[in-house]
Amino acid sequence: MSTERRVPLAFPLTGQEELDEIAEVLRSGRLTQGPKVAEFEGAVAERVGVAHAFATSSCTTAMHLSLAAMDIGPGDEVLVPDFTFPATANVVVQQGATPVLVDVELDTYNVDPDELARHLTPRTRAIMPVHLFGLSADMDPVLAFAREHGLRVVEDAACALGSNYRGRACGSMGDVGCFSFHPRKVITTGEGGMVVTDDDELAARIALLRSHGGVRRAGRFTFERAGFNYRLSDVHAAMGVVQMRRLDSLVARRRELATGLRERLAGVPGITPPAVPEWDGHVYQAFVALVDEAVERDAVIAGLRDRGVETTLGTYALHAEPFFAELTGARPGALPASHAAARRTLALPLYPSMGDGELDLVADALGEALAATATAPPSEAPA
Ligand SMILES: *Cc1c(COP(=O)(O)O)cnc(C)c1O
């Protein structure tokens, strides 16, 4: 068997247009935050339908900036879904506040609105719904809960640029929304992020904190808070400007490929394609399927690797990771749906330049790998 990788998990789509825009920035000599950042921010704000957008060095820094602008800190608790990339909870810890991990729904992989109430305390200040893999969380009950209890809402829309929920854009529904432009996301600037908001007061604080806490008054900077340098460079924003022009076609292509994968998976036993809730809007930043309880997911990943197809786990159950296990005192499995998702999710290749041949290869290899693990003797005796 060949270990040569024939189908990668992801591959960003960029071209001559990005190179031309970057060249223009280099020739201008203005490399840090400048006109290209402003243009990129304008394009995202318009697309998402919000008043303010601030480009940042990543989604992680966008989320940290948001919590800092809300003065969330020591003594405060923030509700975070347990099944997410650790950055969502890390930024809460960076602010000296406490992330409180909430279980998810095993079908959408997003926060379970019914689980929020039992984690509410007098210290709860905010909730960070995640639109995992490009599918919106069920936001109506989340927003109603936040309103009822006076909580801030910070959307982790890292995966969800272009996605929507019942006619509203992901990122536009909370007090702030945060996007990522990492190469595995819907559009990319290499590294990069953005925070968007309709709240003028928050916007002013975000702008201040993004750049050292300094404001220009009478020709010089005065420093009003201990800020960060979380700016994006114009070199990166030049890519973003072009990528925003591609957004509609990138999303359309991702949806087409997801349909193609669904069709091919229909006849494959042992695996369930991602759910389509009534609000849909999915942009398939990742196509994450669920293997059956009895299937050894990591053996399937290894089997696919042997067949030239790169796959990976969906994401992490934070309560079972060492740092958060110690912080929260949770035992593995305390949040059962998240725990199951962490063990059973499989992210399949999906990227815009993928063709029918690759879709066939993925489905065939998956069928073989699942069949091989189903017939393999158990690797250890059951407990
Ligand atoms: C990718 C991702 C992040 C982190 O984004 P960066 O831009 O790499 O900081 C945060 N949350 C989720 C859900 C993500 O998928």
Coordinates of C-alpha atoms and ligand atoms in Angstrom, one line a residue, residues 57-63 83-88 130-133 156-159 179-182 184-185 191-193 285 315, ligand 1:
S57 CA -4.1 38.8 13.4
S58 CA -6.4 35.8 14.0
C59 CA -9.8 34.7 15.2
T60 CA -8.3 34.0 18.5
T61 CA -7.1 37.6 18.9
A62 CA -10.5 38.8 17.6
M63 CA -12.2 36.8 20.4
F83 CA -16.9 20.5 21.6
T84 CA -14.8 23.2 19.9
F85 CA -11.2 24.3 19.0
P86 CA -9.5 25.2 22.4
A87 CA -9.1 28.9 21.3
T88 CA -12.7 29.6 22.2
V130 CA -19.6 28.4 18.0
H131 CA -20.9 27.8 14.5
L132 CA -18.8 24.7 14.1
F133 CA -17.6 23.5 10.7
D156 CA -17.2 32.2 17.4
A157 CA -17.9 32.3 13.6
A158 CA -14.3 31.2 12.8
C159 CA -15.7 28.6 10.3
F179 CA -14.1 35.2 11.9
S180 CA -10.9 33.3 11.0
F181 CA -8.9 33.5 7.8
H182 CA -6.6 30.5 8.6
R184 CA -8.5 25.7 6.5
K185 CA -11.3 28.3 6.7
E191 CA -3.3 34.0 9.2
G192 CA -5.9 36.5 10.0
G193 CA -9.3 37.3 11.7
Q285 CA -15.7 24.8 6.2
T315 CA -12.4 18.7 17.0
Ligands
LIG1 C1 -10.0 27.9 13.5 C2 -10.8 28.1 14.7 C3 -10.5 29.1 15.7 C4 -9.2 29.8 15.7 O1 -9.0 30.6 14.6 P1 -7.5 31.3 14.3 O2 -7.8 32.3 13.3 O3 -6.6 30.2 13.9 O4 -7.1 31.9 15.6 C5 -11.4 29.3 16.7 N1 -12.5 28.7 16.8 C6 -12.9 27.7 15.9 C7 -14.2 27.0 16.1 C8 -12.1 27.4 14.8 O5 -12.4 26.5 14.0

